[in-house]
GROMACS .gro file of C-alpha atoms in nm:
model
  450
    1MET     CA    1   0.129   0.637  -2.460
    2LYS     CA    2   0.223   0.678  -2.095
    3ARG     CA    3   0.052   0.971  -1.924
    4THR     CA    4   0.206   1.085  -1.596
    5PRO     CA    5  -0.054   1.219  -1.349
    6ALA     CA    6  -0.019   1.597  -1.324
    7LEU     CA    7  -0.015   1.598  -0.946
    8VAL     CA    8   0.252   1.330  -0.928
    9SER     CA    9   0.456   1.505  -1.196
   10LEU     CA   10   0.455   1.823  -0.992
   11ILE     CA   11   0.563   1.640  -0.676
   12VAL     CA   12   0.843   1.458  -0.855
   13THR     CA   13   0.964   1.771  -1.033
   14LEU     CA   14   0.978   1.972  -0.714
   15ALA     CA   15   1.140   1.689  -0.520
   16VAL     CA   16   1.418   1.626  -0.768
   17ALA     CA   17   1.486   1.997  -0.799
   18THR     CA   18   1.516   2.041  -0.423
   19ALA     CA   19   1.870   2.061  -0.289
   20GLY     CA   20   1.767   1.837   0.000
   21LEU     CA   21   1.721   1.534  -0.224
   22LEU     CA   22   2.086   1.443  -0.243
   23VAL     CA   23   2.261   1.113  -0.270
   24PRO     CA   24   2.554   1.028  -0.042
   25SER     CA   25   2.800   0.797  -0.210
   26ALA     CA   26   2.951   0.503  -0.028
   27ALA     CA   27   3.272   0.700   0.019
   28GLY     CA   28   3.095   1.024   0.114
   29ALA     CA   29   3.199   1.205  -0.206
   30PRO     CA   30   2.977   1.308  -0.498
   31ARG     CA   31   2.883   1.018  -0.718
   32SER     CA   32   2.727   1.145  -1.040
   33GLY     CA   33   2.504   1.434  -1.128
   34THR     CA   34   2.509   1.788  -0.992
   35SER     CA   35   2.774   1.836  -0.725
   36HIS     CA   36   2.717   2.026  -0.404
   37SER     CA   37   2.960   2.155  -0.145
   38SER     CA   38   2.809   1.919   0.113
   39GLY     CA   39   2.940   1.618  -0.079
   40TYR     CA   40   2.609   1.501  -0.220
   41ALA     CA   41   2.469   1.469  -0.570
   42THR     CA   42   2.123   1.448  -0.722
   43PRO     CA   43   2.030   1.146  -0.935
   44THR     CA   44   2.046   1.249  -1.301
   45THR     CA   45   2.007   0.918  -1.486
   46LYS     CA   46   1.858   1.012  -1.820
   47GLY     CA   47   1.498   0.903  -1.859
   48ALA     CA   48   1.459   0.778  -1.501
   49HIS     CA   49   1.194   0.887  -1.253
   50TRP     CA   50   1.068   0.814  -0.903
   51VAL     CA   51   0.819   0.530  -0.870
   52ASN     CA   52   0.671   0.400  -0.548
   53THR     CA   53   0.786   0.040  -0.518
   54TRP     CA   54   0.612  -0.032  -0.188
   55ALA     CA   55   0.334   0.134   0.008
   56ALA     CA   56   0.115   0.076   0.312
   57MET     CA   57  -0.203   0.266   0.394
   58PRO     CA   58  -0.151   0.491   0.698
   59GLN     CA   59  -0.422   0.487   0.965
   60LEU     CA   60  -0.481   0.582   1.326
   61THR     CA   61  -0.356   0.303   1.551
   62GLU     CA   62  -0.627   0.134   1.753
   63SER     CA   63  -0.558   0.074   2.123
   64SER     CA   64  -0.524  -0.301   2.065
   65ASN     CA   65  -0.251  -0.241   1.806
   66MET     CA   66  -0.040   0.008   2.000
   67PRO     CA   67   0.319  -0.092   2.080
   68PRO     CA   68   0.332  -0.301   2.400
   69ALA     CA   69   0.471  -0.156   2.723
   70PRO     CA   70   0.717  -0.003   2.786
   71PHE     CA   71   0.707   0.132   2.430
   72THR     CA   72   0.363   0.283   2.497
   73GLN     CA   73   0.339   0.499   2.807
   74SER     CA   74   0.053   0.715   2.935
   75ASN     CA   75   0.130   1.003   2.699
   76ARG     CA   76   0.424   0.894   2.484
   77VAL     CA   77   0.534   0.615   2.252
   78PHE     CA   78   0.877   0.483   2.153
   79GLU     CA   79   1.074   0.699   2.396
   80ASN     CA   80   1.446   0.613   2.361
   81ALA     CA   81   1.350   0.320   2.139
   82THR     CA   82   1.465   0.151   1.820
   83LEU     CA   83   1.212   0.015   1.569
   84ARG     CA   84   1.321  -0.227   1.294
   85GLN     CA   85   1.080  -0.323   1.014
   86THR     CA   86   1.103  -0.511   0.684
   87VAL     CA   87   0.909  -0.446   0.364
   88HIS     CA   88   0.882  -0.622   0.028
   89VAL     CA   89   0.968  -0.394  -0.265
   90THR     CA   90   0.819  -0.463  -0.607
   91VAL     CA   91   1.035  -0.298  -0.874
   92GLY     CA   92   1.402  -0.209  -0.841
   93GLY     CA   93   1.598   0.108  -0.890
   94ARG     CA   94   1.943   0.266  -0.875
   95TYR     CA   95   1.850   0.483  -0.576
   96THR     CA   96   1.582   0.455  -0.311
   97ARG     CA   97   1.413   0.686  -0.065
   98ILE     CA   98   1.162   0.632   0.214
   99ARG     CA   99   0.836   0.797   0.314
  100LEU     CA  100   0.745   0.835   0.682
  101SER     CA  101   0.393   0.933   0.779
  102ASN     CA  102   0.258   1.129   1.075
  103ALA     CA  103  -0.088   1.148   0.919
  104PHE     CA  104  -0.270   1.060   1.243
  105GLY     CA  105  -0.017   1.166   1.504
  106GLY     CA  106  -0.141   1.375   1.795
  107THR     CA  107   0.186   1.572   1.797
  108ASP     CA  108   0.489   1.625   1.577
  109LEU     CA  109   0.688   1.305   1.517
  110PRO     CA  110   1.061   1.349   1.598
  111ILE     CA  111   1.281   1.098   1.415
  112THR     CA  112   1.632   1.105   1.561
  113SER     CA  113   1.798   0.879   1.304
  114ALA     CA  114   1.714   0.613   1.049
  115SER     CA  115   1.883   0.360   0.822
  116VAL     CA  116   1.797   0.125   0.538
  117ALA     CA  117   1.968  -0.211   0.495
  118LEU     CA  118   1.930  -0.554   0.340
  119PRO     CA  119   1.779  -0.815   0.574
  120ALA     CA  120   1.975  -1.130   0.657
  121ASP     CA  121   1.927  -1.398   0.389
  122GLY     CA  122   1.691  -1.158   0.211
  123LYS     CA  123   1.403  -1.266   0.433
  124ALA     CA  124   1.098  -1.073   0.548
  125GLY     CA  125   1.029  -1.029   0.917
  126VAL     CA  126   1.382  -1.092   1.044
  127SER     CA  127   1.576  -0.874   1.287
  128ALA     CA  128   1.925  -0.927   1.145
  129ILE     CA  129   2.070  -0.730   0.854
  130VAL     CA  130   2.349  -0.806   0.608
  131PRO     CA  131   2.670  -0.662   0.756
  132GLY     CA  132   2.788  -0.356   0.567
  133SER     CA  133   2.459  -0.305   0.382
  134ALA     CA  134   2.316  -0.031   0.607
  135ARG     CA  135   2.287   0.320   0.465
  136PRO     CA  136   2.209   0.621   0.686
  137VAL     CA  137   1.891   0.805   0.595
  138THR     CA  138   1.899   1.184   0.577
  139PHE     CA  139   1.643   1.459   0.533
  140ASN     CA  140   1.785   1.765   0.358
  141GLY     CA  141   2.127   1.631   0.452
  142GLN     CA  142   2.044   1.594   0.822
  143PRO     CA  143   1.999   1.265   1.013
  144ASP     CA  144   1.696   1.388   1.209
  145ILE     CA  145   1.361   1.543   1.130
  146ASP     CA  146   1.047   1.656   1.310
  147ILE     CA  147   0.746   1.556   1.102
  148PRO     CA  148   0.452   1.790   1.170
  149LYS     CA  149   0.107   1.662   1.261
  150ALA     CA  150  -0.084   1.529   0.959
  151ALA     CA  151   0.227   1.550   0.739
  152GLN     CA  152   0.476   1.308   0.588
  153ALA     CA  153   0.848   1.325   0.520
  154VAL     CA  154   1.035   1.200   0.214
  155SER     CA  155   1.400   1.119   0.270
  156ASP     CA  156   1.696   1.215   0.057
  157PRO     CA  157   1.781   0.952  -0.204
  158LEU     CA  158   1.993   0.665  -0.072
  159ASP     CA  159   2.289   0.529  -0.262
  160LEU     CA  160   2.140   0.180  -0.234
  161GLU     CA  161   2.036  -0.006  -0.546
  162VAL     CA  162   1.753  -0.253  -0.491
  163LYS     CA  163   1.652  -0.546  -0.707
  164PRO     CA  164   1.290  -0.625  -0.796
  165GLY     CA  165   1.096  -0.839  -0.551
  166THR     CA  166   1.346  -0.813  -0.266
  167ASN     CA  167   1.303  -0.725   0.101
  168LEU     CA  168   1.442  -0.416   0.271
  169THR     CA  169   1.497  -0.337   0.638
  170VAL     CA  170   1.417   0.011   0.771
  171THR     CA  171   1.536   0.098   1.123
  172LEU     CA  172   1.422   0.408   1.314
  173TYR     CA  173   1.554   0.550   1.640
  174LEU     CA  174   1.344   0.794   1.843
  175ALA     CA  175   1.532   0.954   2.132
  176THR     CA  176   1.238   1.140   2.285
  177GLY     CA  177   0.957   0.941   2.128
  178GLN     CA  178   0.626   1.085   2.010
  179ALA     CA  179   0.446   1.276   2.285
  180SER     CA  180   0.103   1.130   2.212
  181THR     CA  181  -0.079   0.799   2.206
  182SER     CA  182  -0.236   0.895   1.873
  183ILE     CA  183   0.012   0.753   1.624
  184THR     CA  184   0.022   0.641   1.263
  185SER     CA  185   0.063   0.277   1.165
  186HIS     CA  186  -0.047  -0.004   0.939
  187PRO     CA  187  -0.164  -0.280   1.176
  188GLY     CA  188  -0.221  -0.548   0.910
  189SER     CA  189   0.143  -0.583   0.809
  190ARG     CA  190   0.148  -0.964   0.816
  191THR     CA  191   0.518  -0.901   0.876
  192THR     CA  192   0.712  -0.911   1.204
  193SER     CA  193   0.869  -0.591   1.338
  194TYR     CA  194   1.117  -0.549   1.624
  195MET     CA  195   1.144  -0.288   1.899
  196LEU     CA  196   1.414  -0.244   2.159
  197ALA     CA  197   1.494   0.014   2.427
  198GLY     CA  198   1.793   0.235   2.349
  199ASN     CA  199   1.973   0.321   2.027
  200HIS     CA  200   2.038   0.004   1.827
  201LEU     CA  201   2.029   0.161   1.482
  202ASP     CA  202   2.359   0.005   1.377
  203ASP     CA  203   2.318  -0.337   1.542
  204ALA     CA  204   2.362  -0.623   1.298
  205ASP     CA  205   2.114  -0.830   1.498
  206PRO     CA  206   1.960  -0.671   1.807
  207THR     CA  207   1.894  -0.926   2.080
  208GLY     CA  208   1.611  -0.927   2.328
  209ALA     CA  209   1.376  -0.730   2.104
  210THR     CA  210   0.998  -0.727   2.145
  211THR     CA  211   0.809  -0.839   1.835
  212VAL     CA  212   0.477  -0.729   1.684
  213ASP     CA  213   0.313  -0.790   1.349
  214HIS     CA  214   0.249  -0.422   1.267
  215TRP     CA  215   0.422  -0.142   1.078
  216TYR     CA  216   0.460   0.200   1.243
  217PHE     CA  217   0.525   0.535   1.070
  218LEU     CA  218   0.662   0.378   0.750
  219SER     CA  219   0.430   0.439   0.454
  220GLY     CA  220   0.634   0.411   0.136
  221ILE     CA  221   0.953   0.321  -0.048
  222GLU     CA  222   1.038   0.486  -0.379
  223ALA     CA  223   1.282   0.368  -0.645
  224TRP     CA  224   1.466   0.573  -0.907
  225SER     CA  225   1.370   0.361  -1.207
  226GLY     CA  226   1.363   0.376  -1.585
  227SER     CA  227   1.095   0.559  -1.780
  228ASP     CA  228   0.930   0.227  -1.865
  229THR     CA  229   0.854   0.161  -1.497
  230SER     CA  230   0.508   0.247  -1.362
  231ALA     CA  231   0.294   0.161  -1.063
  232ALA     CA  232  -0.047  -0.001  -1.020
  233VAL     CA  233  -0.239   0.073  -0.701
  234MET     CA  234  -0.468  -0.188  -0.543
  235LEU     CA  235  -0.737  -0.005  -0.343
  236GLY     CA  236  -0.909  -0.239  -0.102
  237ASP     CA  237  -0.991  -0.383   0.238
  238SER     CA  238  -0.879  -0.692   0.432
  239LEU     CA  239  -0.911  -0.914   0.126
  240THR     CA  240  -0.634  -0.712  -0.037
  241ASP     CA  241  -0.449  -0.639   0.288
  242GLY     CA  242  -0.409  -1.015   0.314
  243ARG     CA  243  -0.611  -1.149   0.604
  244GLY     CA  244  -0.570  -1.525   0.577
  245SER     CA  245  -0.227  -1.501   0.416
  246THR     CA  246   0.088  -1.628   0.587
  247THR     CA  247   0.289  -1.399   0.817
  248ASN     CA  248   0.630  -1.311   0.666
  249MET     CA  249   0.558  -1.501   0.344
  250ASN     CA  250   0.422  -1.214   0.129
  251ASN     CA  251   0.150  -1.426  -0.028
  252ARG     CA  252  -0.137  -1.177  -0.039
  253TRP     CA  253  -0.295  -1.167  -0.384
  254PRO     CA  254  -0.109  -0.846  -0.487
  255ASP     CA  255   0.220  -1.016  -0.390
  256GLN     CA  256   0.135  -1.318  -0.600
  257LEU     CA  257   0.028  -1.096  -0.888
  258LEU     CA  258   0.369  -0.926  -0.867
  259THR     CA  259   0.545  -1.262  -0.893
  260ARG     CA  260   0.343  -1.346  -1.202
  261LEU     CA  261   0.407  -1.010  -1.368
  262GLN     CA  262   0.779  -1.027  -1.298
  263SER     CA  263   0.799  -1.365  -1.470
  264ARG     CA  264   0.708  -1.193  -1.798
  265PRO     CA  265   0.952  -0.945  -1.957
  266ALA     CA  266   0.665  -0.731  -2.085
  267THR     CA  267   0.528  -0.671  -1.734
  268SER     CA  268   0.842  -0.696  -1.522
  269ARG     CA  269   0.857  -0.317  -1.475
  270ILE     CA  270   0.519  -0.286  -1.303
  271ALA     CA  271   0.523  -0.182  -0.937
  272ILE     CA  272   0.233  -0.313  -0.727
  273LEU     CA  273   0.120  -0.085  -0.443
  274ASN     CA  274  -0.108  -0.241  -0.183
  275GLN     CA  275  -0.321   0.044  -0.047
  276ALA     CA  276  -0.564  -0.164   0.156
  277ALA     CA  277  -0.656  -0.209   0.520
  278GLY     CA  278  -0.866  -0.455   0.714
  279GLY     CA  279  -1.214  -0.324   0.795
  280ASN     CA  280  -1.190  -0.039   0.546
  281CYS     CA  281  -1.503   0.094   0.376
  282VAL     CA  282  -1.566   0.289   0.056
  283LEU     CA  283  -1.835   0.528   0.179
  284ARG     CA  284  -1.749   0.608   0.540
  285ASP     CA  285  -1.465   0.587   0.787
  286CYS     CA  286  -1.465   0.234   0.930
  287LEU     CA  287  -1.113   0.116   1.014
  288GLY     CA  288  -0.906   0.388   0.857
  289PRO     CA  289  -1.041   0.667   0.638
  290SER     CA  290  -1.289   0.576   0.366
  291ALA     CA  291  -1.171   0.490   0.018
  292LEU     CA  292  -1.342   0.804  -0.112
  293SER     CA  293  -1.151   1.024   0.130
  294ARG     CA  294  -0.811   0.864   0.079
  295VAL     CA  295  -0.793   0.846  -0.302
  296ASP     CA  296  -0.590   1.167  -0.322
  297ARG     CA  297  -0.333   1.049  -0.066
  298ASP     CA  298  -0.315   0.677  -0.146
  299VAL     CA  299  -0.348   0.687  -0.524
  300LEU     CA  300  -0.306   1.028  -0.688
  301ALA     CA  301  -0.012   1.142  -0.473
  302GLN     CA  302   0.188   0.821  -0.516
  303SER     CA  303   0.484   0.841  -0.752
  304GLY     CA  304   0.459   0.699  -1.103
  305VAL     CA  305   0.103   0.559  -1.091
  306SER     CA  306  -0.055   0.458  -1.422
  307TRP     CA  307  -0.325   0.212  -1.310
  308LEU     CA  308  -0.575   0.167  -1.027
  309LEU     CA  309  -0.767  -0.149  -0.940
  310VAL     CA  310  -1.066  -0.100  -0.707
  311PHE     CA  311  -1.169  -0.407  -0.503
  312GLU     CA  312  -1.372  -0.279  -0.210
  313GLY     CA  313  -1.730  -0.254  -0.091
  314VAL     CA  314  -1.801  -0.572   0.106
  315ASN     CA  315  -1.769  -0.395   0.441
  316ASP     CA  316  -2.013  -0.124   0.330
  317ILE     CA  317  -2.269  -0.387   0.232
  318GLY     CA  318  -2.209  -0.597   0.543
  319GLY     CA  319  -2.260  -0.294   0.767
  320ALA     CA  320  -2.576  -0.173   0.594
  321GLY     CA  321  -2.931  -0.232   0.708
  322THR     CA  322  -3.134  -0.521   0.571
  323THR     CA  323  -3.452  -0.336   0.475
  324ASP     CA  324  -3.530  -0.286   0.109
  325PRO     CA  325  -3.460   0.091   0.124
  326ALA     CA  326  -3.127   0.027   0.301
  327THR     CA  327  -3.028  -0.229   0.039
  328LYS     CA  328  -3.111   0.006  -0.247
  329LYS     CA  329  -2.929   0.295  -0.081
  330VAL     CA  330  -2.599   0.113  -0.020
  331THR     CA  331  -2.609  -0.021  -0.376
  332ALA     CA  332  -2.672   0.322  -0.527
  333ASP     CA  333  -2.415   0.489  -0.300
  334LEU     CA  334  -2.143   0.240  -0.389
  335ILE     CA  335  -2.209   0.284  -0.760
  336THR     CA  336  -2.185   0.662  -0.722
  337ALA     CA  337  -1.864   0.625  -0.522
  338TYR     CA  338  -1.703   0.403  -0.786
  339GLN     CA  339  -1.790   0.659  -1.052
  340GLN     CA  340  -1.637   0.934  -0.840
  341ILE     CA  341  -1.315   0.735  -0.804
  342VAL     CA  342  -1.300   0.668  -1.179
  343THR     CA  343  -1.358   1.035  -1.260
  344ARG     CA  344  -1.090   1.157  -1.019
  345ALA     CA  345  -0.833   0.902  -1.137
  346HIS     CA  346  -0.905   0.965  -1.506
  347ALA     CA  347  -0.844   1.336  -1.449
  348GLN     CA  348  -0.488   1.244  -1.355
  349GLY     CA  349  -0.438   1.009  -1.652
  350ILE     CA  350  -0.480   0.687  -1.451
  351ARG     CA  351  -0.672   0.394  -1.596
  352VAL     CA  352  -0.915   0.234  -1.351
  353TYR     CA  353  -1.019  -0.131  -1.328
  354GLY     CA  354  -1.310  -0.262  -1.123
  355ALA     CA  355  -1.307  -0.598  -0.944
  356THR     CA  356  -1.632  -0.773  -0.856
  357LEU     CA  357  -1.703  -0.837  -0.488
  358THR     CA  358  -1.639  -1.193  -0.372
  359PRO     CA  359  -1.900  -1.407  -0.188
  360PHE     CA  360  -1.964  -1.399   0.186
  361GLY     CA  361  -2.236  -1.662   0.221
  362GLY     CA  362  -2.215  -1.822   0.566
  363ASN     CA  363  -2.032  -1.520   0.713
  364GLY     CA  364  -2.192  -1.277   0.956
  365TYR     CA  365  -2.244  -1.037   0.666
  366ASP     CA  366  -2.487  -1.288   0.512
  367ASP     CA  367  -2.824  -1.195   0.664
  368THR     CA  368  -3.106  -1.452   0.658
  369ALA     CA  369  -3.326  -1.232   0.439
  370GLY     CA  370  -3.059  -1.218   0.170
  371ALA     CA  371  -3.058  -0.837   0.157
  372HIS     CA  372  -2.681  -0.807   0.164
  373GLU     CA  373  -2.640  -1.075  -0.102
  374SER     CA  374  -2.893  -0.888  -0.316
  375ALA     CA  375  -2.683  -0.571  -0.283
  376ARG     CA  376  -2.362  -0.759  -0.369
  377GLN     CA  377  -2.522  -0.904  -0.681
  378ALA     CA  378  -2.656  -0.566  -0.790
  379VAL     CA  379  -2.318  -0.397  -0.738
  380ASN     CA  380  -2.140  -0.673  -0.928
  381GLU     CA  381  -2.387  -0.651  -1.215
  382TRP     CA  382  -2.314  -0.280  -1.245
  383ILE     CA  383  -1.937  -0.334  -1.231
  384ARG     CA  384  -1.962  -0.595  -1.508
  385THR     CA  385  -2.199  -0.411  -1.741
  386SER     CA  386  -2.186  -0.034  -1.684
  387GLY     CA  387  -1.877   0.029  -1.893
  388ARG     CA  388  -1.754   0.293  -1.647
  389PHE     CA  389  -1.439   0.102  -1.560
  390ASP     CA  390  -1.166   0.070  -1.821
  391ALA     CA  391  -1.176  -0.307  -1.763
  392VAL     CA  392  -1.336  -0.554  -1.523
  393VAL     CA  393  -1.163  -0.825  -1.320
  394ASP     CA  394  -1.418  -1.089  -1.215
  395PHE     CA  395  -1.292  -1.198  -0.874
  396ASP     CA  396  -1.640  -1.322  -0.781
  397GLN     CA  397  -1.642  -1.573  -1.063
  398ALA     CA  398  -1.284  -1.681  -0.988
  399VAL     CA  399  -1.335  -1.793  -0.628
  400ARG     CA  400  -1.706  -1.869  -0.582
  401ASP     CA  401  -1.835  -2.221  -0.529
  402PRO     CA  402  -1.988  -2.336  -0.860
  403GLU     CA  403  -2.241  -2.544  -0.666
  404ASN     CA  404  -2.337  -2.254  -0.439
  405PRO     CA  405  -2.235  -1.920  -0.592
  406ARG     CA  406  -2.328  -1.728  -0.277
  407ARG     CA  407  -2.033  -1.893  -0.102
  408LEU     CA  408  -1.659  -1.913  -0.154
  409SER     CA  409  -1.522  -2.235  -0.291
  410PRO     CA  410  -1.424  -2.452   0.010
  411ALA     CA  411  -1.075  -2.487  -0.141
  412TYR     CA  412  -1.019  -2.113  -0.105
  413ASP     CA  413  -1.206  -2.034   0.219
  414VAL     CA  414  -0.978  -1.959   0.516
  415GLY     CA  415  -1.264  -2.066   0.741
  416ASP     CA  416  -1.470  -1.753   0.806
  417HIS     CA  417  -1.650  -1.766   0.468
  418LEU     CA  418  -1.521  -1.420   0.377
  419HIS     CA  419  -1.142  -1.425   0.361
  420LEU     CA  420  -0.922  -1.644   0.147
  421ASN     CA  421  -0.629  -1.873   0.214
  422PRO     CA  422  -0.305  -1.838   0.013
  423THR     CA  423  -0.441  -2.070  -0.257
  424GLY     CA  424  -0.746  -1.849  -0.289
  425TYR     CA  425  -0.528  -1.539  -0.310
  426GLN     CA  426  -0.326  -1.707  -0.584
  427THR     CA  427  -0.651  -1.761  -0.772
  428LEU     CA  428  -0.734  -1.391  -0.745
  429ALA     CA  429  -0.387  -1.303  -0.871
  430ASP     CA  430  -0.430  -1.538  -1.166
  431ALA     CA  431  -0.764  -1.376  -1.251
  432VAL     CA  432  -0.600  -1.040  -1.325
  433PRO     CA  433  -0.517  -1.024  -1.698
  434ALA     CA  434  -0.153  -0.928  -1.744
  435ASP     CA  435  -0.236  -0.728  -2.056
  436LEU     CA  436  -0.421  -0.472  -1.843
  437PHE     CA  437  -0.084  -0.318  -1.761
  438LYS     CA  438  -0.019  -0.155  -2.093
  439HIS     CA  439   0.019   0.217  -2.137
  440ALA     CA  440  -0.284   0.350  -2.318
  441SER     CA  441  -0.482   0.669  -2.335
  442ILE     CA  442  -0.786   0.713  -2.115
  443PRO     CA  443  -1.100   0.647  -2.325
  444PHE     CA  444  -1.301   0.959  -2.394
  445ALA     CA  445  -1.611   0.962  -2.175
  446VAL     CA  446  -1.920   1.149  -2.292
  447PRO     CA  447  -2.077   1.337  -1.998
  448THR     CA  448  -2.411   1.189  -1.896
  449THR     CA  449  -2.714   1.366  -1.763
  450HIS     CA  450  -2.965   1.235  -1.515
   0.00000   0.00000   0.00000
């Protein structure tokens, strides 16, 4: 039986009940649902609900990933600038809405106007859009919004139906820019974005744009989908964020898992949310906030989540000391952290799956004394045998070299002995059992004492 997380239920209930979440029809008149004098209507499809269909983990932008000049100035970014970005949605829906994040902004984030459209030829990472497909984005019926520091904004629903597995283009125009060089982004987009001076919100194909492979401010897309649609969050680091995958090809392992699930009618309504970032750690803030500190934001507060897969911990082990006490401590701390994540997710009715950590033999994380490998093996043994996860996905076994299990199989190694190539990511996707994505009650856990 499907169990909607209480926190997400509250957010969805409040959002749908708010007069600001209104849907403009193509002709500007009410479409269906409750009418309002402003000419909008709320979605009222029986049995439908909001489900995140795409997500990207927000983080503070490092100096090396800031927008290039002139889009970054001494104390301001994106002044009088247009930013066009594409994202790959997972499940479809009759209406859509976007989430913009100012989680790490040094000041309020003023968005002057925004639009959502279909990209030319349906491709990721292109600047052109399909003529006539653009829909203006509003916030409580207005085209602009100031997003406070550390906050996010959810748009009004858009009268734009999206199909599963398609790409969307989101264009933002900032007249005054953000008056800070502390901004929110997702650097590891593996997708090309476009920026141009001036207001080019409505341009079918802006020319002369500067390109970067990062996302800025955009953190989520939601779809108004049927009651049988739910989301699965992938909590991870660069191995899930897709280092080693192909730019603009969406062939990270969560993307390839989505393709496999959508080929089966029984799993075609599962949204896959990639909440990972390169260099991320479980226990402490490395690149981006730790997994422990971001579970509430990146998992529990996402719409329609029923499952969580945890595949993270390599960076914690690789950054630990190599003495015996250091090895034991990082092992014990990771195990405690995983149990904390399971407990917090279970409290919201979310089933949690644990993935074993993949090999890094030959990488800089592989110390000569073998301390880090010893920690990896101990953590994996606990993941496999503790019974704390609702199921285990053995990524280690899937991609390790049978002749040298401390190393990745050469066929999957991108070259740094840590990250995978697209074939390796396909292998990870294939290792995830499709039958994990069934609605079932959380198993009753007897409290343990120590």
